[in-house]
Short mmCIF file of C-alpha atoms and ligand atoms in Angstrom, two decimals:
data_model
loop_
_atom_site.label_atom_id
_atom_site.label_comp_id
_atom_site.label_asym_id
_atom_site.label_seq_id
_atom_site.Cartn_x
_atom_site.Cartn_y
_atom_site.Cartn_z
CA MET A 269 0.77 -14.50 7.32
CA ASP A 270 3.39 -12.69 9.36
CA HIS A 271 6.23 -13.48 11.72
CA PHE A 272 4.85 -12.12 15.01
CA LEU A 273 3.81 -15.17 17.00
CA TYR A 274 3.58 -16.27 20.63
CA ARG A 275 6.05 -18.79 21.97
CA ASP A 276 5.34 -20.08 25.47
CA GLY A 277 3.07 -17.11 26.07
CA ALA A 278 5.56 -14.43 24.95
CA LEU A 279 5.19 -12.47 21.71
CA TYR A 280 8.13 -12.76 19.33
CA ALA A 281 9.20 -10.78 16.30
CA GLU A 282 10.74 -13.61 14.25
CA ASP A 283 13.18 -15.11 16.79
CA VAL A 284 13.43 -12.10 19.09
CA PRO A 285 11.17 -11.64 22.13
CA VAL A 286 9.34 -8.32 21.75
CA SER A 287 9.94 -7.65 25.46
CA GLU A 288 13.69 -7.83 24.84
CA ILE A 289 13.45 -5.08 22.22
CA ALA A 290 11.30 -3.01 24.58
CA ALA A 291 13.94 -3.35 27.29
CA ALA A 292 16.65 -2.23 24.86
CA VAL A 293 14.93 0.71 23.14
CA GLY A 294 12.11 1.76 25.48
CA THR A 295 8.49 2.22 24.48
CA PRO A 296 6.70 3.02 22.29
CA PHE A 297 8.46 1.75 19.16
CA TYR A 298 7.83 0.21 15.75
CA VAL A 299 9.29 -3.18 14.89
CA TYR A 300 9.42 -4.69 11.39
CA SER A 301 10.03 -8.25 10.26
CA THR A 302 12.48 -8.80 7.42
CA ALA A 303 10.99 -12.22 6.63
CA THR A 304 7.47 -10.78 6.27
CA LEU A 305 8.59 -7.88 4.08
CA LYS A 306 10.52 -10.21 1.78
CA ARG A 307 7.75 -12.78 1.67
CA HIS A 308 5.09 -10.27 0.70
CA PHE A 309 7.27 -8.76 -2.02
CA GLN A 310 7.98 -12.27 -3.30
CA LEU A 311 4.26 -13.15 -3.42
CA PHE A 312 3.66 -10.27 -5.85
CA ASP A 313 6.77 -11.03 -7.85
CA ASP A 314 5.66 -14.67 -8.21
CA ALA A 315 2.08 -13.66 -9.04
CA LEU A 316 3.35 -11.80 -12.12
CA ALA A 317 5.95 -14.39 -13.13
CA TRP A 318 3.86 -15.17 -16.24
CA GLY A 319 5.24 -12.05 -17.93
CA ASP A 320 7.68 -9.18 -18.02
CA HIS A 321 7.06 -7.16 -14.85
CA LEU A 322 8.39 -4.97 -12.06
CA VAL A 323 6.94 -4.77 -8.56
CA CYS A 324 7.49 -1.22 -7.31
CA PHE A 325 7.10 -0.82 -3.56
CA ALA A 326 4.95 2.21 -2.70
CA MET A 327 7.47 3.89 -0.44
CA LYS A 328 4.97 6.23 1.12
CA SER A 329 3.65 3.31 3.20
CA LEU A 330 7.01 2.76 4.95
CA SER A 331 10.07 4.68 3.91
CA ASN A 332 12.86 3.85 6.33
CA GLN A 333 16.20 3.52 4.53
CA ALA A 334 16.77 0.00 5.88
CA VAL A 335 13.42 -1.20 4.54
CA ILE A 336 14.03 0.36 1.12
CA LYS A 337 17.45 -1.25 1.04
CA LEU A 338 16.19 -4.71 1.89
CA LEU A 339 13.36 -4.60 -0.64
CA GLY A 340 15.66 -3.05 -3.25
CA ASN A 341 18.14 -5.88 -2.65
CA ALA A 342 15.29 -8.36 -3.14
CA GLY A 343 14.71 -6.86 -6.60
CA ALA A 344 11.90 -4.42 -5.95
CA GLY A 345 11.48 -1.15 -7.79
CA MET A 346 10.19 1.89 -5.92
CA ASP A 347 7.11 4.02 -6.44
CA VAL A 348 7.90 7.51 -5.12
CA VAL A 349 5.61 10.50 -4.67
CA SER A 350 8.06 13.28 -3.79
CA GLY A 351 11.61 14.46 -4.30
CA GLY A 352 12.35 13.30 -0.76
CA GLU A 353 11.20 9.76 -1.50
CA TYR A 354 13.15 9.78 -4.77
CA LEU A 355 16.33 10.73 -2.91
CA ARG A 356 15.64 8.13 -0.23
CA ALA A 357 15.39 5.43 -2.90
CA LYS A 358 18.62 6.58 -4.53
CA ALA A 359 20.37 6.77 -1.14
CA ALA A 360 19.37 3.15 -0.50
CA GLY A 361 21.06 2.17 -3.77
CA VAL A 362 17.97 1.65 -5.92
CA PRO A 363 18.92 2.46 -9.53
CA GLY A 364 16.94 5.20 -11.29
CA ASP A 365 15.64 2.77 -13.89
CA ARG A 366 13.72 1.01 -11.11
CA ILE A 367 12.12 4.20 -9.72
CA VAL A 368 8.68 5.36 -10.81
CA PHE A 369 7.56 8.91 -9.98
CA SER A 370 3.86 9.22 -9.10
CA GLY A 371 1.92 12.06 -7.51
CA VAL A 372 -0.53 14.76 -8.44
CA GLY A 373 1.66 17.79 -7.73
CA LYS A 374 5.24 17.17 -8.86
CA THR A 375 7.21 20.41 -8.93
CA ALA A 376 9.72 21.41 -11.62
CA ASP A 377 12.52 20.98 -9.05
CA GLU A 378 11.40 17.43 -8.30
CA MET A 379 11.22 16.62 -12.02
CA ARG A 380 14.75 17.98 -12.55
CA LEU A 381 16.06 15.92 -9.64
CA ALA A 382 14.62 12.73 -11.08
CA ILE A 383 15.67 13.35 -14.69
CA GLU A 384 19.22 14.13 -13.61
CA GLY A 385 19.41 11.16 -11.25
CA GLY A 386 17.70 8.72 -13.63
CA ILE A 387 14.08 7.65 -13.71
CA ARG A 388 12.12 4.71 -15.06
CA GLN A 389 9.10 6.84 -15.84
CA PHE A 390 6.94 9.69 -14.64
CA ASN A 391 3.27 8.93 -14.11
CA VAL A 392 1.80 12.23 -15.32
CA GLU A 393 -1.49 13.28 -13.76
CA SER A 394 -2.58 16.40 -15.66
CA GLU A 395 -2.01 18.55 -18.73
CA PRO A 396 -0.37 21.42 -16.81
CA GLU A 397 2.06 18.88 -15.30
CA MET A 398 2.76 17.48 -18.76
CA ILE A 399 3.63 20.95 -20.08
CA VAL A 400 6.03 21.63 -17.20
CA LEU A 401 7.68 18.20 -17.52
CA ASP A 402 8.17 18.75 -21.25
CA GLN A 403 9.89 22.08 -20.57
CA VAL A 404 12.07 20.72 -17.76
CA ALA A 405 13.17 17.73 -19.88
CA GLN A 406 13.97 19.92 -22.88
CA SER A 407 15.95 22.35 -20.72
CA LEU A 408 18.10 19.38 -19.65
CA GLY A 409 18.40 18.02 -23.18
CA ALA A 410 16.50 14.94 -22.07
CA VAL A 411 13.41 13.04 -23.11
CA ALA A 412 11.29 11.98 -20.14
CA PRO A 413 9.52 8.60 -20.39
CA ILE A 414 5.91 8.95 -19.27
CA THR A 415 2.70 7.15 -18.69
CA ILE A 416 -0.45 9.16 -18.16
CA ARG A 417 -2.55 8.34 -15.13
CA VAL A 418 -6.13 7.86 -16.13
CA ASN A 419 -9.03 8.08 -13.73
CA PRO A 420 -11.36 5.22 -14.70
CA ASP A 421 -14.30 6.42 -12.60
CA VAL A 422 -14.50 3.15 -10.67
CA ASP A 423 -15.70 2.89 -7.08
CA ALA A 424 -12.93 1.20 -5.10
CA LYS A 425 -15.37 0.50 -2.23
CA THR A 426 -12.90 1.62 0.41
CA HIS A 427 -12.67 4.44 2.99
CA ALA A 428 -13.43 7.80 1.32
CA LYS A 429 -10.04 9.25 2.32
CA ILE A 430 -8.17 6.56 0.38
CA ALA A 431 -10.39 6.18 -2.69
CA THR A 432 -8.72 7.74 -5.73
CA GLY A 433 -10.41 6.33 -8.81
CA LYS A 434 -13.75 8.16 -8.89
CA SER A 435 -14.29 11.17 -11.14
CA GLU A 436 -14.66 13.45 -8.10
CA ASN A 437 -11.14 12.57 -6.88
CA LYS A 438 -8.17 14.80 -7.70
CA PHE A 439 -6.17 12.02 -9.34
CA GLY A 440 -5.38 11.40 -13.00
CA ILE A 441 -7.18 12.61 -16.10
CA PRO A 442 -10.71 11.44 -16.89
CA ILE A 443 -10.40 8.30 -19.01
CA SER A 444 -12.95 9.80 -21.41
CA ARG A 445 -10.39 12.49 -22.32
CA ALA A 446 -7.40 10.17 -22.52
CA ARG A 447 -7.06 10.03 -26.32
CA GLU A 448 -7.00 13.79 -26.59
CA VAL A 449 -4.36 14.13 -23.85
CA TYR A 450 -2.19 11.35 -25.34
CA ALA A 451 -2.34 13.14 -28.69
CA MET A 452 -1.12 16.29 -26.99
CA ALA A 453 1.72 14.41 -25.24
CA ALA A 454 2.86 12.80 -28.49
CA LYS A 455 3.62 16.24 -29.92
CA MET A 456 5.90 17.24 -27.04
CA PRO A 457 9.60 16.81 -27.85
CA GLY A 458 10.60 16.47 -24.16
CA LEU A 459 8.29 13.51 -23.56
CA LYS A 460 8.14 9.93 -24.71
CA VAL A 461 4.81 8.21 -24.14
CA ILE A 462 5.38 4.59 -23.14
CA GLY A 463 2.25 3.49 -21.35
CA ILE A 464 -0.79 3.96 -19.16
CA ASP A 465 -1.06 4.30 -15.39
CA VAL A 466 -4.02 3.69 -13.10
CA HIS A 467 -4.40 3.54 -9.30
CA ILE A 468 -7.90 3.44 -7.89
CA GLY A 469 -7.35 3.49 -4.14
CA SER A 470 -6.01 1.75 -1.10
CA GLN A 471 -7.15 -1.06 1.22
CA LEU A 472 -9.33 -2.68 -1.47
CA THR A 473 -10.81 -5.88 -0.15
CA GLU A 474 -12.41 -7.13 -3.37
CA LEU A 475 -11.04 -7.78 -6.84
CA ALA A 476 -14.08 -6.47 -8.73
CA PRO A 477 -13.03 -2.78 -8.75
CA PHE A 478 -9.58 -3.76 -10.03
CA GLU A 479 -11.20 -5.85 -12.72
CA ALA A 480 -13.42 -2.97 -13.83
CA ALA A 481 -10.47 -0.58 -13.94
CA TYR A 482 -8.11 -2.97 -15.74
CA ASN A 483 -10.73 -3.81 -18.36
CA LYS A 484 -11.00 -0.11 -19.10
CA VAL A 485 -7.20 0.12 -19.34
CA ALA A 486 -7.15 -2.81 -21.79
CA GLU A 487 -9.72 -1.12 -23.98
CA LEU A 488 -7.83 2.17 -23.84
CA THR A 489 -4.57 0.42 -24.78
CA GLU A 490 -6.15 -0.80 -27.98
CA GLN A 491 -7.62 2.60 -28.80
CA LEU A 492 -4.33 4.38 -28.19
CA ARG A 493 -2.44 1.86 -30.29
CA ALA A 494 -4.94 2.40 -33.08
CA ASP A 495 -4.22 6.13 -32.71
CA GLY A 496 -0.55 5.36 -33.34
CA HIS A 497 0.88 5.42 -29.79
CA GLU A 498 3.38 2.83 -28.69
CA ILE A 499 1.94 1.44 -25.46
CA THR A 500 4.48 -0.98 -24.03
CA ARG A 501 4.03 -0.62 -20.28
CA LEU A 502 1.00 -0.71 -18.00
CA ASP A 503 1.35 0.59 -14.44
CA LEU A 504 -1.62 -0.87 -12.59
CA GLY A 505 -1.08 0.88 -9.26
CA GLY A 506 -1.31 -0.56 -5.77
CA GLY A 507 -4.16 -0.87 -3.33
CA LEU A 508 -4.64 -4.53 -2.48
CA GLY A 509 -5.94 -4.62 1.10
CA ILE A 510 -4.85 -6.56 4.17
CA PRO A 511 -6.79 -8.18 7.00
CA TYR A 512 -6.62 -5.72 9.92
CA ALA A 513 -8.61 -7.93 12.26
CA ARG A 514 -7.77 -11.58 12.55
CA SER A 515 -11.45 -12.34 12.86
CA ASN A 516 -12.26 -10.82 9.46
CA GLU A 517 -12.47 -12.59 6.18
CA ALA A 518 -9.14 -12.33 4.39
CA PRO A 519 -8.96 -10.05 1.33
CA PRO A 520 -7.88 -11.54 -2.03
CA LEU A 521 -4.34 -12.90 -2.24
CA PRO A 522 -1.60 -11.56 -4.50
CA THR A 523 -1.85 -14.81 -6.51
CA ASP A 524 -5.49 -14.12 -7.37
CA TYR A 525 -4.63 -10.51 -8.11
CA GLY A 526 -1.83 -11.60 -10.47
CA ALA A 527 -4.20 -13.98 -12.24
CA LEU A 528 -6.73 -11.18 -12.62
CA ILE A 529 -4.06 -8.97 -14.21
CA GLN A 530 -3.15 -11.74 -16.62
CA ARG A 531 -6.81 -12.26 -17.51
CA THR A 532 -7.59 -8.58 -18.08
CA VAL A 533 -4.44 -7.17 -19.71
CA GLY A 534 -2.13 -10.17 -20.22
CA HIS A 535 -3.00 -10.51 -23.91
CA LEU A 536 -1.67 -7.03 -24.71
CA GLY A 537 1.98 -8.01 -24.46
CA CYS A 538 2.84 -5.07 -22.22
CA GLU A 539 5.36 -4.99 -19.45
CA ILE A 540 3.38 -4.92 -16.18
CA GLU A 541 4.18 -2.70 -13.26
CA ILE A 542 2.37 -2.69 -9.92
CA GLU A 543 2.82 -0.42 -6.91
CA PRO A 544 1.78 -2.26 -3.75
CA GLY A 545 2.54 -0.59 -0.44
CA ARG A 546 0.26 -1.72 2.35
CA LEU A 547 0.22 -5.41 1.45
CA ILE A 548 4.01 -5.54 1.60
CA SER A 549 4.58 -3.46 4.72
CA GLY A 550 1.31 -3.48 6.71
CA ASN A 551 1.47 -6.83 8.41
CA ALA A 552 5.27 -6.66 8.57
CA GLY A 553 5.13 -4.22 11.48
CA LEU A 554 3.94 -3.83 15.05
CA MET A 555 3.73 -0.75 17.19
CA VAL A 556 4.60 -1.71 20.75
CA SER A 557 3.42 0.43 23.62
CA LYS A 558 3.27 0.29 27.41
CA VAL A 559 0.26 0.71 29.64
CA ILE A 560 0.75 3.82 31.79
CA TYR A 561 -2.49 3.65 33.73
CA VAL A 562 -5.68 1.71 33.87
CA LYS A 563 -8.23 4.37 34.79
CA SER A 564 -11.82 3.77 35.84
CA GLY A 565 -14.33 6.12 34.26
CA GLU A 566 -17.97 6.36 35.23
CA ASP A 567 -19.11 3.51 33.04
CA ARG A 568 -15.92 2.20 31.44
CA GLU A 569 -12.28 1.46 31.93
CA PHE A 570 -9.63 3.41 30.05
CA LEU A 571 -6.35 1.87 29.09
CA ILE A 572 -3.95 4.81 28.88
CA LEU A 573 -0.92 3.90 26.76
CA ASP A 574 2.38 5.66 26.19
CA GLY A 575 1.73 5.48 22.41
CA ALA A 576 -0.64 8.05 20.94
CA MET A 577 -2.28 9.38 17.82
CA ASN A 578 0.90 11.21 16.85
CA ASP A 579 2.68 7.84 16.69
CA LEU A 580 -0.09 5.95 14.87
CA ILE A 581 -2.76 8.17 13.38
CA ARG A 582 -4.76 5.60 11.41
CA PRO A 583 -7.52 5.06 14.00
CA ALA A 584 -8.06 8.84 14.36
CA MET A 585 -7.76 9.55 10.64
CA TYR A 586 -9.46 6.58 8.97
CA ASP A 587 -11.43 5.05 11.86
CA ALA A 588 -9.04 2.16 11.35
CA TRP A 589 -9.10 -1.01 13.41
CA HIS A 590 -5.85 -2.49 14.69
CA ASP A 591 -5.80 -5.69 16.71
CA ILE A 592 -4.22 -4.82 20.06
CA ILE A 593 -2.72 -7.76 21.90
CA PRO A 594 -0.75 -8.24 25.11
CA VAL A 595 2.95 -8.97 24.64
CA ASN A 596 2.67 -11.53 27.43
CA GLU A 597 -0.25 -13.78 26.69
CA ALA A 598 -2.88 -14.16 29.41
CA PRO A 599 -3.15 -17.67 30.87
CA ALA A 600 -5.69 -19.86 29.10
CA GLY A 601 -9.18 -19.42 30.51
CA THR A 602 -8.69 -15.78 31.60
CA SER A 603 -11.90 -13.93 30.85
CA PRO A 604 -11.51 -10.85 28.65
CA ALA A 605 -11.76 -7.28 29.86
CA ARG A 606 -13.28 -4.36 27.95
CA TYR A 607 -11.41 -1.08 27.52
CA ASP A 608 -11.43 2.24 25.76
CA ILE A 609 -7.81 2.28 24.61
CA VAL A 610 -6.35 5.78 24.43
CA GLY A 611 -3.08 7.71 24.32
CA PRO A 612 -1.91 10.66 26.44
CA VAL A 613 -2.42 13.36 23.75
CA CYS A 614 -4.82 16.14 24.69
CA GLU A 615 -7.54 15.34 22.14
CA SER A 616 -10.53 13.05 22.40
CA GLY A 617 -9.57 11.81 18.92
CA ASP A 618 -6.54 10.20 20.55
CA THR A 619 -8.51 6.99 20.88
CA PHE A 620 -7.28 3.72 19.40
CA ALA A 621 -10.34 1.64 20.22
CA LYS A 622 -13.62 1.91 22.09
CA GLY A 623 -15.11 -0.88 24.18
CA ARG A 624 -12.39 -3.22 22.93
CA GLU A 625 -12.44 -6.73 24.31
CA MET A 626 -8.98 -8.02 25.12
CA PRO A 627 -7.23 -9.97 27.84
CA PRO A 628 -6.90 -7.94 31.04
CA VAL A 629 -3.68 -5.93 31.40
CA LYS A 630 -2.26 -3.68 34.11
CA ALA A 631 0.09 -0.72 34.41
CA ASP A 632 3.56 -1.37 32.92
CA ASP A 633 2.35 -4.26 30.74
CA LEU A 634 3.30 -4.14 27.06
CA VAL A 635 0.75 -4.28 24.25
CA ALA A 636 1.32 -4.62 20.51
CA PHE A 637 -0.70 -3.05 17.70
CA ARG A 638 -0.74 -5.49 14.84
CA SER A 639 -0.69 -4.47 11.14
CA ALA A 640 1.08 -1.21 11.95
CA GLY A 641 3.87 -1.41 9.37
CA ALA A 642 2.12 0.60 6.67
CA TYR A 643 1.10 4.24 7.08
CA GLY A 644 2.34 4.10 10.68
CA ALA A 645 5.80 5.55 11.30
CA VAL A 646 5.65 7.54 8.05
CA MET A 647 2.59 9.46 9.24
CA SER A 648 3.87 10.11 12.74
CA SER A 649 4.57 13.56 14.13
CA GLU A 650 5.87 15.21 17.27
CA TYR A 651 2.49 16.64 18.25
CA ASN A 652 2.41 17.44 21.97
CA SER A 653 6.25 17.52 21.74
CA ARG A 654 6.44 13.76 21.89
CA PRO A 655 9.69 12.75 20.13
CA LEU A 656 9.25 10.49 17.06
CA ILE A 657 9.32 6.89 18.20
CA PRO A 658 12.13 4.55 17.12
CA GLU A 659 11.95 1.94 14.38
CA VAL A 660 13.55 -1.47 14.82
CA LEU A 661 14.22 -4.12 12.18
CA VAL A 662 14.37 -7.80 13.08
CA ASP A 663 16.03 -10.45 10.93
CA GLY A 664 15.98 -13.92 12.46
CA ASP A 665 17.50 -13.66 15.91
CA GLN A 666 19.09 -10.24 15.39
CA PHE A 667 17.60 -6.78 15.63
CA ALA A 668 18.81 -3.25 14.97
CA VAL A 669 17.47 0.21 15.64
CA ILE A 670 16.94 1.64 12.15
CA ARG A 671 15.77 5.04 13.38
CA PRO A 672 16.70 6.09 16.89
CA ARG A 673 14.42 8.02 19.17
CA PRO A 674 15.52 11.66 19.24
CA THR A 675 16.34 13.01 22.68
CA TYR A 676 14.32 15.91 24.03
CA GLU A 677 17.43 18.02 23.43
CA ASP A 678 17.53 16.95 19.75
CA MET A 679 13.90 17.85 19.37
CA ILE A 680 14.23 21.27 21.00
CA ALA A 681 17.48 22.09 19.17
CA ARG A 682 15.72 21.81 15.79
CA ASP A 683 14.05 25.14 16.41
CA ASN A 684 15.86 28.46 16.15
CA VAL A 685 15.13 31.43 18.33
CA PRO A 686 15.88 34.60 16.34
CA ALA A 687 18.52 36.94 17.72
CA TRP A 688 15.99 39.68 18.42
CA LEU A 689 14.32 37.49 21.04
CA GLU A 690 17.51 36.74 22.91
C1 PLP B 269 -0.69 5.08 -2.17
C2 PLP B 269 -0.37 4.65 -3.53
C3 PLP B 269 0.01 3.33 -3.78
C4 PLP B 269 0.06 2.27 -2.72
O1 PLP B 269 -1.17 1.95 -2.19
P1 PLP B 269 -1.32 0.69 -1.20
O2 PLP B 269 -2.74 0.69 -0.83
O3 PLP B 269 -0.43 0.99 -0.03
O4 PLP B 269 -0.91 -0.51 -1.94
C5 PLP B 269 0.38 3.00 -5.06
N1 PLP B 269 0.35 3.91 -6.07
C6 PLP B 269 -0.01 5.20 -5.86
C7 PLP B 269 -0.02 6.15 -6.99
C8 PLP B 269 -0.40 5.61 -4.59
O5 PLP B 269 -0.77 6.87 -4.39
#
């Protein structure tokens, strides 16, 4: 469920007409719903209410300061994957003891930053990383709390580019070697082992892969305890999928996911951490764009939008489907048109949809890409020298620009021409 609905034929973001935002900020832009963000966080928080837990928002899915602030205020922790994300979380007022540091290539500088600023735990992904973290912590006179990310060799049954839990993926240490690596960690004075971490992929639409992975984590917990390790926290990752097309069957709900966690690892008495990104932010955002031209090709019609692959790369990168709907609803009974929906960027990959059936639209009409909150703005670029598009946050009947569109001058002024070229 989200808060982008039609009222009398006009699309609203909560209580604000989307066309009003377009008139104020220009197109294209992203718009996020406060109510949806909070609701999705709350669903996870409620689903784990049976035990001690922390829901850490995977900031890489949507990392605007305003969004971090509102989720942080709601009680969320943050899952960060870089020094930049760590500093964003801190800048939004999230305390260090609610920030988890994930990622396969943390640098010594990033580790130092997080130890000095305060950190809940590092999710360590390899032995070389463990050695560096031990040294960095010791050099600061600190002891870094860690979990070790294990790779359970489970098929997440998702797009290959976002599957992370198979043995051929770069993530974590093979679960078969976990006991050996935990034994090594236990001897390091700069580290304190507190738990286990697992994350098998993104946009999972079934619970079975989670179940397989969490069963393996439960078994490992018991083995590690028998080996003398204190395992008090389980970080079970993110990855629960969302419905991208309204026509599709809905993926499992956070409630069912929470019940699965209780069933698989609940008996171990560990504090539970999860790291959902997409399910919190995905359906909390739209990308709104304007039709520049409707162009007739030989055997098809092209809808040429002012939004492009640099603004929303998911269709080009993951063959992702986004529902694309008119901001002003067509009158009932209008027969649908069929378009190839593209952006102005000079690449054939700049295609959002092929042969898409939708209500007919014309030049200057607005369209909205649904489910664009996650992995949208954060993955955008200025390819083709198209300035980053603005982000807008709606809360009830108010809205604010939470990242303005840079001017062309801003964009050009970021580059320096060396003196010898002047
Ligand atoms: C990407 C990622 C997540 C979030 O995944 P979603 O599919 O957005 O829920 C969580 N944890 C880690 C380690 C990740 O890399």
